XYZ file of C-alpha atoms in Angstrom:
237
model
C 96.383 109.381 81.270
C 93.464 106.975 80.458
C 96.010 104.180 79.710
C 97.854 104.301 82.908
C 94.459 104.564 84.895
C 93.252 101.655 82.680
C 95.917 99.417 83.761
C 95.880 100.519 87.310
C 93.455 102.398 89.467
C 90.752 103.082 86.811
C 90.512 99.439 86.193
C 90.244 98.947 90.085
C 87.288 101.275 90.035
C 85.373 99.265 87.674
C 85.972 96.123 89.419
C 85.117 97.837 92.707
C 81.829 99.042 91.073
C 81.139 95.254 90.079
C 82.033 94.115 93.575
C 79.514 96.514 95.247
C 76.736 95.515 92.744
C 77.491 91.881 93.796
C 77.182 92.613 97.546
C 74.200 94.817 97.023
C 72.536 92.135 95.409
C 72.860 89.490 98.030
C 70.206 88.698 100.621
C 72.633 89.816 103.354
C 72.768 93.365 104.717
C 75.872 95.313 103.590
C 77.044 95.613 107.338
C 76.974 91.932 107.903
C 79.177 91.166 105.031
C 83.025 91.162 105.280
C 85.418 92.428 102.774
C 88.742 90.683 103.330
C 92.169 92.268 102.013
C 95.649 90.964 101.874
C 94.608 87.217 101.901
C 96.783 84.122 101.970
C 96.571 82.372 98.512
C 98.251 79.043 99.708
C 98.496 79.114 103.426
C 99.556 75.452 103.580
C 102.759 75.996 101.485
C 104.026 79.176 103.079
C 106.910 79.621 100.452
C 104.468 79.680 97.613
C 102.315 82.103 99.624
C 105.316 84.333 99.892
C 105.884 84.302 96.303
C 102.268 85.157 95.441
C 102.410 88.194 97.822
C 105.583 89.486 96.501
C 104.132 89.403 92.919
C 101.179 91.065 94.314
C 103.178 94.037 95.799
C 105.665 94.162 92.726
C 103.377 94.314 89.765
C 100.830 97.133 90.752
C 104.003 99.336 90.903
C 104.641 98.952 87.218
C 101.814 101.605 86.542
C 103.465 104.032 88.967
C 106.869 103.557 87.480
C 105.321 104.235 83.994
C 103.667 107.319 85.147
C 107.029 108.696 86.433
C 108.392 107.685 83.162
C 105.758 109.510 81.101
C 106.172 112.579 83.440
C 109.927 112.523 82.780
C 109.193 112.490 78.948
C 107.336 115.666 79.159
C 109.663 117.371 81.690
C 107.235 117.211 84.645
C 109.109 114.670 86.802
C 110.704 117.030 89.175
C 107.742 119.092 89.425
C 105.708 116.759 91.713
C 108.021 116.598 94.478
C 108.918 112.876 94.339
C 112.349 112.604 95.875
C 114.250 112.421 99.088
C 115.592 116.072 99.071
C 113.169 117.337 102.171
C 112.998 114.178 104.332
C 112.276 116.098 107.518
C 109.403 118.030 105.864
C 108.022 115.197 104.272
C 107.954 113.048 107.219
C 106.394 115.865 109.539
C 103.733 116.730 107.042
C 103.265 112.956 106.247
C 102.281 112.218 110.124
C 100.243 115.503 110.188
C 98.370 114.319 107.318
C 97.944 110.776 108.566
C 96.623 112.033 111.781
C 94.359 114.461 110.168
C 92.524 111.733 107.763
C 93.196 108.709 110.134
C 91.480 109.572 113.460
C 88.163 111.044 112.159
C 88.393 108.213 109.305
C 88.299 105.486 111.653
C 85.191 106.949 113.503
C 83.503 107.437 110.162
C 84.110 103.876 109.143
C 82.632 102.315 112.513
C 79.639 104.887 111.933
C 79.043 103.835 108.336
C 79.154 100.177 109.272
C 76.775 100.709 112.207
C 74.278 102.668 109.916
C 74.600 99.683 107.256
C 76.451 101.616 104.540
C 79.680 99.703 104.857
C 80.951 96.105 104.843
C 82.957 95.093 107.813
C 86.452 95.523 106.511
C 89.200 92.930 107.652
C 92.449 94.504 106.357
C 94.786 91.743 106.954
C 94.388 88.033 106.692
C 97.637 86.503 105.880
C 98.501 83.224 107.637
C 100.873 83.572 110.607
C 104.429 83.403 109.179
C 107.816 84.935 109.864
C 107.364 87.202 106.802
C 103.747 88.345 107.420
C 104.749 91.790 109.059
C 107.184 92.455 106.370
C 104.696 91.726 103.572
C 102.163 94.064 105.313
C 104.766 96.641 105.246
C 105.250 95.961 101.456
C 101.580 96.313 100.764
C 101.489 99.593 102.615
C 104.370 100.802 100.710
C 102.930 99.696 97.529
C 99.579 101.314 98.053
C 101.030 104.539 99.323
C 103.350 104.878 96.043
C 100.885 103.707 93.594
C 97.897 105.793 94.463
C 99.641 109.102 95.627
C 102.123 109.219 92.533
C 99.261 108.258 90.151
C 96.370 110.089 91.522
C 98.242 113.119 92.472
C 101.409 113.538 90.957
C 100.495 112.231 87.344
C 96.602 112.668 86.977
C 96.604 116.264 88.479
C 99.490 117.177 86.097
C 97.853 115.998 83.192
C 94.711 117.836 84.091
C 96.388 120.842 84.689
C 97.802 120.397 81.052
C 94.363 119.934 79.926
C 93.658 123.525 81.274
C 91.136 121.870 84.039
C 90.511 124.197 86.910
C 92.544 123.028 89.963
C 89.776 122.289 92.270
C 87.742 120.561 89.378
C 90.834 118.404 88.876
C 91.225 117.608 92.684
C 87.361 116.721 92.662
C 87.671 114.295 89.596
C 90.796 112.684 91.203
C 88.912 112.357 94.555
C 85.763 110.783 92.892
C 88.158 108.176 91.243
C 89.823 107.317 94.337
C 86.563 106.934 96.160
C 85.393 104.638 93.163
C 88.163 102.262 93.536
C 87.494 101.848 97.196
C 83.661 101.221 96.598
C 84.265 97.470 97.082
C 84.300 98.228 100.978
C 80.813 99.976 100.835
C 79.600 103.451 100.549
C 81.564 104.547 103.691
C 84.810 103.499 101.957
C 83.536 105.454 98.900
C 82.774 108.727 100.696
C 85.594 108.517 103.191
C 88.162 108.290 100.274
C 86.621 111.008 98.461
C 87.210 113.293 101.465
C 90.683 111.912 101.652
C 91.215 112.600 97.980
C 90.112 116.124 98.527
C 92.171 116.776 101.366
C 95.248 115.230 100.005
C 94.572 117.249 96.768
C 94.557 120.485 98.603
C 97.760 119.439 100.683
C 99.534 118.485 97.482
C 98.739 122.027 95.837
C 99.614 123.885 99.088
C 102.878 121.904 99.710
C 103.712 121.189 96.199
C 105.125 117.858 96.948
C 103.573 114.444 96.625
C 106.108 112.780 98.949
C 104.453 113.849 102.315
C 101.200 112.207 100.972
C 103.008 109.033 100.197
C 104.438 109.158 103.566
C 100.864 109.747 105.148
C 99.200 106.856 103.000
C 101.951 104.555 104.093
C 101.357 105.382 107.644
C 97.565 104.974 107.433
C 98.011 101.417 105.934
C 100.703 100.305 108.239
C 98.347 101.207 111.138
C 95.349 99.660 109.378
C 97.098 96.314 108.311
C 99.412 95.641 111.196
C 97.327 97.156 113.745
C 94.406 94.778 112.651
C 96.467 91.834 112.599
C 97.864 92.411 116.115
C 94.418 93.417 117.788
C 91.671 91.686 115.849
C 92.157 88.216 117.508
C 91.602 89.917 120.850
C 88.801 92.264 120.105
C 85.164 92.134 118.425
C 85.418 95.910 117.528
C 86.308 94.791 113.928
């Protein structure tokens, strides 16, 4: 488990901690700083920028595939509910989970930023190209697959095998989730801990990780594409 986290979200948590330390040691207040995500690498060369973006989507999926492989080796792959056998259930519960997290989460983000606990998050900063929206969809899919399969399906299963209590396991997983979002500020940290607790409870109740993958993808789609479409016309962000 530590090896999977070490090459994926655990590593991200360490870099996220370093990022927030760097931000806090600037002379600029946290809420006057901007955290940019999904950035263009070579905006003047669209074809090369696309290649960078596709690589940025593909490589983070390797730890997710590794976790599925390790679960299969121990006979636990089928038990996490990562399949297409119940599409209606998964989509319905996914939209429900996205609404439960997304609506109050947006309000919490604005409040945390106004109170000075969070940076201004700019979640979509790609140059305008024909592939911009498809790439943002790709990043949304990648995030949902990586985070939910690893943090719910894989990590919680391994904690269970270590005889850790279910709510302790969910809490530890949620703190890790919050930690790798700490680069956004303390609002992102706390908000994602809450998301981890809620998603962990839903995963135990439903016995399937797929609805949470759907929910995460929906949240990121709204965040990334919504920002790209709306930000040029408003100063809310």
